[in-house]
mmCIF file of C-alpha atoms in Angstrom:
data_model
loop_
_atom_site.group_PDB
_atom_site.id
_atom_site.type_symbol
_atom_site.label_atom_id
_atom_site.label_comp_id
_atom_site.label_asym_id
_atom_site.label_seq_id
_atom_site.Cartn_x
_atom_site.Cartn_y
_atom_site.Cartn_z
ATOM 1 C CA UNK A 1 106.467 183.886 94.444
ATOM 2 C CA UNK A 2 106.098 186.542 91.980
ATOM 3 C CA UNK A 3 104.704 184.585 89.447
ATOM 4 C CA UNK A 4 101.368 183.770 91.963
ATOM 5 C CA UNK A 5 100.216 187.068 91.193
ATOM 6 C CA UNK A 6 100.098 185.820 87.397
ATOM 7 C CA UNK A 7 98.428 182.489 88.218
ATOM 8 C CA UNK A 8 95.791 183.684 90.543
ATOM 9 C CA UNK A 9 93.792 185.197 88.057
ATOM 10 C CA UNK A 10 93.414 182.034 85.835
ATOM 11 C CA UNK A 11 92.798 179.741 89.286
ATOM 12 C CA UNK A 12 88.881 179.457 88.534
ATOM 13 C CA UNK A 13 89.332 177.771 85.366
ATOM 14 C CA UNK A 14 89.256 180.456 83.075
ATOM 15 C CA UNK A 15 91.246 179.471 79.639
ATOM 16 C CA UNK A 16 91.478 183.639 78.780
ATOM 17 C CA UNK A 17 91.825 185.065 82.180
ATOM 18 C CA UNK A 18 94.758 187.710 80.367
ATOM 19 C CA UNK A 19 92.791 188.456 77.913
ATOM 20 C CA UNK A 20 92.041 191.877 78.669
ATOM 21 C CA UNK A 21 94.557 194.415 79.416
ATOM 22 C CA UNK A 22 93.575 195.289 82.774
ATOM 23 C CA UNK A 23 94.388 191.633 83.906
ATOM 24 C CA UNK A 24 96.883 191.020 81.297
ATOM 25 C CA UNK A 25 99.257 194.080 82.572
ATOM 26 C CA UNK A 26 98.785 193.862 86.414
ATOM 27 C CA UNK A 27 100.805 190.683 86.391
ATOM 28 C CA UNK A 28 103.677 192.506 84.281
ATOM 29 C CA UNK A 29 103.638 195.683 86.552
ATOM 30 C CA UNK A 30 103.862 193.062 89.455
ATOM 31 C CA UNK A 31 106.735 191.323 87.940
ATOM 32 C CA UNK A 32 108.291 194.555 86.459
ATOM 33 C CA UNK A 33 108.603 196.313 90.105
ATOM 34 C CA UNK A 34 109.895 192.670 91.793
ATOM 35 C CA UNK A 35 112.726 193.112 88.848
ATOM 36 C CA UNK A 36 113.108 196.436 89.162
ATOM 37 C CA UNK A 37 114.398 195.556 92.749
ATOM 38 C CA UNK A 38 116.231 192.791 91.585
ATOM 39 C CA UNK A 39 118.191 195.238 89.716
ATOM 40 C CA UNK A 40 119.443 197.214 92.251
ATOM 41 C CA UNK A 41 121.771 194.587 93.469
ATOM 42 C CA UNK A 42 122.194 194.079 90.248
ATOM 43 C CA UNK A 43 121.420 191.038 89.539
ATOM 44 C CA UNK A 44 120.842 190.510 85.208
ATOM 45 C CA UNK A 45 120.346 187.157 84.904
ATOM 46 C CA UNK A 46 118.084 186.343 87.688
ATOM 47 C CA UNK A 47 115.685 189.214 86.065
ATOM 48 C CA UNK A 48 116.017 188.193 82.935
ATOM 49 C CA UNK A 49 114.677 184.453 83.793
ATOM 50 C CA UNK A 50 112.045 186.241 85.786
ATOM 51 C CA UNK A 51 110.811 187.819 83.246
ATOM 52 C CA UNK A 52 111.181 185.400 80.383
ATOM 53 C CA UNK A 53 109.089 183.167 82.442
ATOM 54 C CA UNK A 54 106.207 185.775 83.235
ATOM 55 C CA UNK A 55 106.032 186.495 79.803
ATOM 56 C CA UNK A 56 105.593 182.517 79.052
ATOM 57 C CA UNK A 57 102.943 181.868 81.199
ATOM 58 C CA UNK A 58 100.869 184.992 79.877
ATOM 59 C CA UNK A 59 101.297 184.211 76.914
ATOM 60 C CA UNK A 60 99.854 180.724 77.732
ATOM 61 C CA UNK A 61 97.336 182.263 79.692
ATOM 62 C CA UNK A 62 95.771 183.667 76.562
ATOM 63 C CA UNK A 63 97.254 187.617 76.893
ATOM 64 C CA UNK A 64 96.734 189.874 73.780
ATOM 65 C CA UNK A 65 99.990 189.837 72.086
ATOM 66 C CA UNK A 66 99.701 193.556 71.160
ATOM 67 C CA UNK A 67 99.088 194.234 74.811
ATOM 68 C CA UNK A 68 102.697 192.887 75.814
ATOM 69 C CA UNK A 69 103.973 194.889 72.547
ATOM 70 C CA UNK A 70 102.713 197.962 74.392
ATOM 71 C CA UNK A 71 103.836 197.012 77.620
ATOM 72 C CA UNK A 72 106.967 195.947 76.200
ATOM 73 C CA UNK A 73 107.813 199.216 74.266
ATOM 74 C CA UNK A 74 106.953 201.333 77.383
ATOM 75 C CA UNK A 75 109.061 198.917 79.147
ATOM 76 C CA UNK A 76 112.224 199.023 77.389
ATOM 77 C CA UNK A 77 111.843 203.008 77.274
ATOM 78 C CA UNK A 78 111.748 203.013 81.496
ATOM 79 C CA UNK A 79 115.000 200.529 81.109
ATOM 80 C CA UNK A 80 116.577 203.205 78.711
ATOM 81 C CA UNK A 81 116.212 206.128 80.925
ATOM 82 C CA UNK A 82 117.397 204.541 84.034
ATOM 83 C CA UNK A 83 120.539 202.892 82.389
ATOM 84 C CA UNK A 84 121.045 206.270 80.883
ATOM 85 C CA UNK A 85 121.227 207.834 84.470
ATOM 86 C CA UNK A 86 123.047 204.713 86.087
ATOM 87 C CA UNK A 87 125.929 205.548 83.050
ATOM 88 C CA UNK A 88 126.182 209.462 83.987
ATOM 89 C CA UNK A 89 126.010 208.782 87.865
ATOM 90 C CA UNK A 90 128.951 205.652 87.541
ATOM 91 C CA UNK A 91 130.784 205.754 84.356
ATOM 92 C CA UNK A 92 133.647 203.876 85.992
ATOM 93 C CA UNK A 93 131.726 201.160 87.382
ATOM 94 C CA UNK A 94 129.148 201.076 84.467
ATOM 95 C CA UNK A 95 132.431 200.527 82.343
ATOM 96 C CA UNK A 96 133.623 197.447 83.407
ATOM 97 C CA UNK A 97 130.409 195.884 83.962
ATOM 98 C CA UNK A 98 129.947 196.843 80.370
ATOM 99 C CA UNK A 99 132.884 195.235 79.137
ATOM 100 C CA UNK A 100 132.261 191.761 81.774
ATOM 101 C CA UNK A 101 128.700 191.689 79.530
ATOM 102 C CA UNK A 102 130.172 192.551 75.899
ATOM 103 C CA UNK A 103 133.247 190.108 76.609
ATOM 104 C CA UNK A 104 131.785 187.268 74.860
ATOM 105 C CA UNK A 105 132.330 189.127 71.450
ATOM 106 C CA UNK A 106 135.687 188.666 72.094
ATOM 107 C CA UNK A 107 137.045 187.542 75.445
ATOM 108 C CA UNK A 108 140.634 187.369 74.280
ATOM 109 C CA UNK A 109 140.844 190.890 73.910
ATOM 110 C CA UNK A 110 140.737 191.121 78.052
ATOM 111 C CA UNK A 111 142.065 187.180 78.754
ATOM 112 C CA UNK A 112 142.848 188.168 82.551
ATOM 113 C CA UNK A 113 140.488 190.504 83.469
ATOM 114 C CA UNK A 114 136.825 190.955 81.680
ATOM 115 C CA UNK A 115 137.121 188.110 79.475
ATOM 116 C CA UNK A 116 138.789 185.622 81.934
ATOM 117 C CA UNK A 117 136.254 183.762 82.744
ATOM 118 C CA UNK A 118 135.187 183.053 79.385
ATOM 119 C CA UNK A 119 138.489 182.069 78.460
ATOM 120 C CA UNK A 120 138.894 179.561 80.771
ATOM 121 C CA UNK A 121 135.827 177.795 80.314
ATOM 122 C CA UNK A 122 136.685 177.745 76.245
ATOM 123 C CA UNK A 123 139.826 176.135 77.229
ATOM 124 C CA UNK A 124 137.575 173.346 79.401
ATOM 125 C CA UNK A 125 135.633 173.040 76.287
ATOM 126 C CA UNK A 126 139.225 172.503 74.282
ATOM 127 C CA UNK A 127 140.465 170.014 76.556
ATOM 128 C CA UNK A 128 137.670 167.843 76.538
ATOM 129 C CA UNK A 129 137.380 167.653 72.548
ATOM 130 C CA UNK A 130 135.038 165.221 71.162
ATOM 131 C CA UNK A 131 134.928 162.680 73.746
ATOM 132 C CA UNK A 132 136.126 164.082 76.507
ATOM 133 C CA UNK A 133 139.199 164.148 79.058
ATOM 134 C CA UNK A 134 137.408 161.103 80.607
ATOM 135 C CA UNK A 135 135.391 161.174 84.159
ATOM 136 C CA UNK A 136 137.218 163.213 87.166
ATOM 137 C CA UNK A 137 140.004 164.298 84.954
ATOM 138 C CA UNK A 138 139.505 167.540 84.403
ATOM 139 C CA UNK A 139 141.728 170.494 84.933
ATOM 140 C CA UNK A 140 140.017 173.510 84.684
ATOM 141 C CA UNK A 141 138.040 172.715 87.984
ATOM 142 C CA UNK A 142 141.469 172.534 90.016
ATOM 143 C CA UNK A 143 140.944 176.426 90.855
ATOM 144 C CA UNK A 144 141.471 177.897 87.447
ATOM 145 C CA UNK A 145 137.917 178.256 85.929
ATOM 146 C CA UNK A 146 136.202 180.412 88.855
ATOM 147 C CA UNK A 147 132.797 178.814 90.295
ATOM 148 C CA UNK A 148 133.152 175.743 88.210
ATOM 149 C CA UNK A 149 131.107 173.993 90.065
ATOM 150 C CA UNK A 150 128.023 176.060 89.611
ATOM 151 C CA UNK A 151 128.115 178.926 87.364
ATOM 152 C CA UNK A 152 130.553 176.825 84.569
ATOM 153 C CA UNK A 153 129.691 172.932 85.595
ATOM 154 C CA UNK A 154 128.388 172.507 81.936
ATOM 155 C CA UNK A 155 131.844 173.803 80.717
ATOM 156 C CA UNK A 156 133.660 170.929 83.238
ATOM 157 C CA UNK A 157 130.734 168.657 81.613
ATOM 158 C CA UNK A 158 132.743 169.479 78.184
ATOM 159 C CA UNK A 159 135.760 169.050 79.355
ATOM 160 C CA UNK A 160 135.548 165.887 80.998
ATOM 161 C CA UNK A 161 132.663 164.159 78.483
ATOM 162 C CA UNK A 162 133.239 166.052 75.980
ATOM 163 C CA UNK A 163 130.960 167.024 72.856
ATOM 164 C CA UNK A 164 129.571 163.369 73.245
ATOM 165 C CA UNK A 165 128.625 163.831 76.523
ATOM 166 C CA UNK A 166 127.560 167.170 76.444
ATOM 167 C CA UNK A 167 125.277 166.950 73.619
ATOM 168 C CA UNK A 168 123.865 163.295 75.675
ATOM 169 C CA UNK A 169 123.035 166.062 78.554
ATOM 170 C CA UNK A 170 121.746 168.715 76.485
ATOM 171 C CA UNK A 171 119.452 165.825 74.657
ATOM 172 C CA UNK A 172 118.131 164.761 77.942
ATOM 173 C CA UNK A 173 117.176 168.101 79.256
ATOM 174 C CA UNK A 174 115.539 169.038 76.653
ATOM 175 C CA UNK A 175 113.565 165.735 76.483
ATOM 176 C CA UNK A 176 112.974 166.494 80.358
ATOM 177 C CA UNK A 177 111.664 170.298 79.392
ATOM 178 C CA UNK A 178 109.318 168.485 76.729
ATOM 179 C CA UNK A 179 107.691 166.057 78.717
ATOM 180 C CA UNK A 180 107.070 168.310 81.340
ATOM 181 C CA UNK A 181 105.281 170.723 78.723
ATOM 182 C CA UNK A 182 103.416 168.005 77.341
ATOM 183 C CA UNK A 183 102.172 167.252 80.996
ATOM 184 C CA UNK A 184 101.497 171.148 82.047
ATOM 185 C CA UNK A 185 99.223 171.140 78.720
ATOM 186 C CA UNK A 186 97.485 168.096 79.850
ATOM 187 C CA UNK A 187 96.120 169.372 83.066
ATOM 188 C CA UNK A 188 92.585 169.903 83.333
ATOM 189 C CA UNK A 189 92.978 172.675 85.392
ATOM 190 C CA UNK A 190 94.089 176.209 83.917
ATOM 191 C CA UNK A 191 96.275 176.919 86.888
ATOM 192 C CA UNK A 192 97.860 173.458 86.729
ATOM 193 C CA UNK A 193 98.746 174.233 83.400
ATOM 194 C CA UNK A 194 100.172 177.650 84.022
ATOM 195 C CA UNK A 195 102.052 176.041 87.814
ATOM 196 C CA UNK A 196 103.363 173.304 85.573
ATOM 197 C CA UNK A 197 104.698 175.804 82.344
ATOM 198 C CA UNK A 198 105.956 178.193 84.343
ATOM 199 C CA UNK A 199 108.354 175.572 86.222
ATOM 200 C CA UNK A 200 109.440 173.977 83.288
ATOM 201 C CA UNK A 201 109.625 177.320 81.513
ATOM 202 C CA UNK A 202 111.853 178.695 84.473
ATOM 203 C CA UNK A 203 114.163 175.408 84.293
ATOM 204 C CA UNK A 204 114.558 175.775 80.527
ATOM 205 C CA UNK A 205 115.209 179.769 80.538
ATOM 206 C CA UNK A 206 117.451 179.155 82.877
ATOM 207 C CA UNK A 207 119.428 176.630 81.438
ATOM 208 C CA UNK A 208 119.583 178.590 77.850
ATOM 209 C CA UNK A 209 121.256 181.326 79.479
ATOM 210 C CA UNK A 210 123.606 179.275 81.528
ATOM 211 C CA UNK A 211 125.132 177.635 78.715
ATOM 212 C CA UNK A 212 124.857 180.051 75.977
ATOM 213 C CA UNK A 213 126.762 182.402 78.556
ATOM 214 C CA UNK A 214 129.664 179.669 79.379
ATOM 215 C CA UNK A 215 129.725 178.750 75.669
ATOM 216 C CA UNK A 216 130.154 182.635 74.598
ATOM 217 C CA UNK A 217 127.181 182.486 72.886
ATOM 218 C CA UNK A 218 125.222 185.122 74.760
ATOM 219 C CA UNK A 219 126.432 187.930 77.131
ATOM 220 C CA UNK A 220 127.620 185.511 80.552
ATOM 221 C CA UNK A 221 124.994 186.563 83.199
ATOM 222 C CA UNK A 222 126.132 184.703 86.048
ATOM 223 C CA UNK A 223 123.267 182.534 86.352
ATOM 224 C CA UNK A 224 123.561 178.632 87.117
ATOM 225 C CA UNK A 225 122.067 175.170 85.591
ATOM 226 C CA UNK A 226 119.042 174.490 87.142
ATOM 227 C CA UNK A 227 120.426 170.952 88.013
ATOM 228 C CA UNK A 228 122.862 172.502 90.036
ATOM 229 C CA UNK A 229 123.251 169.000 91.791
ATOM 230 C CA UNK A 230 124.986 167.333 89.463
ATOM 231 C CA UNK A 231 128.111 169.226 90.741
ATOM 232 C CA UNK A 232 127.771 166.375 93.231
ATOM 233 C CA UNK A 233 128.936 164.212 90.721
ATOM 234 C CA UNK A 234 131.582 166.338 88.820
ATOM 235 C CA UNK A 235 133.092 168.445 91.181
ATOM 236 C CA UNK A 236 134.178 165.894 93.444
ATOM 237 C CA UNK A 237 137.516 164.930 95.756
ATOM 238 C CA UNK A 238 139.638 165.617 92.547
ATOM 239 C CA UNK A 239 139.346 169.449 93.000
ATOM 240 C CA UNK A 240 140.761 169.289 96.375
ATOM 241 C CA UNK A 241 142.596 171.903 96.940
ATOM 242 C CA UNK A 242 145.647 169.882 98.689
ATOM 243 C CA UNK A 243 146.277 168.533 95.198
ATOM 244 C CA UNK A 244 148.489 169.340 93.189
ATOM 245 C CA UNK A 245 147.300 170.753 89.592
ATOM 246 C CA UNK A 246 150.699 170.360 87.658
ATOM 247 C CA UNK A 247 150.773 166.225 87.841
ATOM 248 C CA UNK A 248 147.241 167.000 86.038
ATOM 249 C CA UNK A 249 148.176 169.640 83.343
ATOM 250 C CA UNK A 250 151.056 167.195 82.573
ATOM 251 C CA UNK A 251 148.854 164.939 80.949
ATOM 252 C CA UNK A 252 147.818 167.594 78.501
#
């Protein structure tokens, strides 16, 4: 919903509605209160992505790029000084949450507390190898990789396809992001293009900080795979929880 306060602007068919700074910044103060109050659950990921994406379709829209630099800079500042208080007012809290977002660096340094969850979606990724522990077979999912199937399904996609089958999925989405670009660009209608890049924009963003979060490429954000329904697929009777998980890990 936030994001109709970007597109409204360009809904006459204007191809630089953002040009200027007046409308060009209104949309970011918008989006910047909305994740201002996403923060104060907190919840990272979810304003990261909102962000991200208002800052795509701007940038579509035709905004000044030195505009967002400006907006940016004074931005960043305002995130400075309030994580500056938030560390003086809850150094005990801010410390572990701290450590949850700088585990990727090195999870094994905390394997059972700030880095577990990391470590046990590397270990998915281990089991599955190059091809894969083979369909329903995996392990991790049996209640020892938390949330796996939502925050970490791409990590049971390694383990059970493998780097075959995860690169297959990663090839498709991305071929599913790029087709939906190329039709968003298409539209004859400014706000069809900006409805259209902002979806697929959202879908993408969302999906880069998924993975490169399970993978421990990026800080892990909590955020899930857009396709979230494919856990319908993956995470399926085998992670009952009346089963047993040792007549699985003796396979390994």
């Amino acid at each position: 919903m936030p994001l109709f306060f970007i597109w409204r602007p360009l809904s006459a068919r204007r191809a630089n509605g953002f040009a200027s700074f007046k409308k060009g910044s209104f949309p970011l103060f918008v989006v910047g209160f909305i994740s201002a109050l996403i923060m104060l659950q907190p919840d990272l990921g979810s304003t990261m992505i909102l962000i991200l994406t208002a800052v795509l379709v701007i940038m579509v829209g035709g905004a000044n790029l030195k505009h967002l630099l400006v907006l940016g800079s004074i931005g960043a500042a305002l995130i400075g000084m309030v994580t500056a208080v938030y560390i003086i007012k809850n150094n005990g809290t801010y410390n572990y949450r701290i450590a949850r977002f700088t585990s990727f660096m090195d999870p094994w340094n905390d394997p059972e507390k700030s880095g577990f969850h990391l470590v046990q979606s590397l270990y998915a990724f281990g089991h599955g190898g190059f091809m894969g522990a083979g369909f329903g077979q995996s392990i991790q999912k049996l209640h020892y990789l938390p949330e796996a199937h939502n925050d970490f399904i791409f990590s049971i996609i390694g383990e059970e396809l493998g780097f075959v089958g995860a690169s297959l999925f990663l090839l498709v989405y991305l071929a599913f992001i790029w087709r939906g670009l190329i039709v968003a660009l298409r539209c004859t209608e400014m706000f069809g293009t900006l409805t259209g890049v902002g979806i697929v924009g959202w879908i993408g963003i969302q999906a880069f900080i998924n993975i490169g979060g399970v993978t421990a490429s990026i800080p892990l954000t909590g955020v899930t795979v857009a396709a979230d329904q494919l856990r319908r697929f993956i995470y399926h009777d085998y992670a009952d929880e009346h089963r047993d998980p040792s007549q699985y890990i003796k396979r390994v």
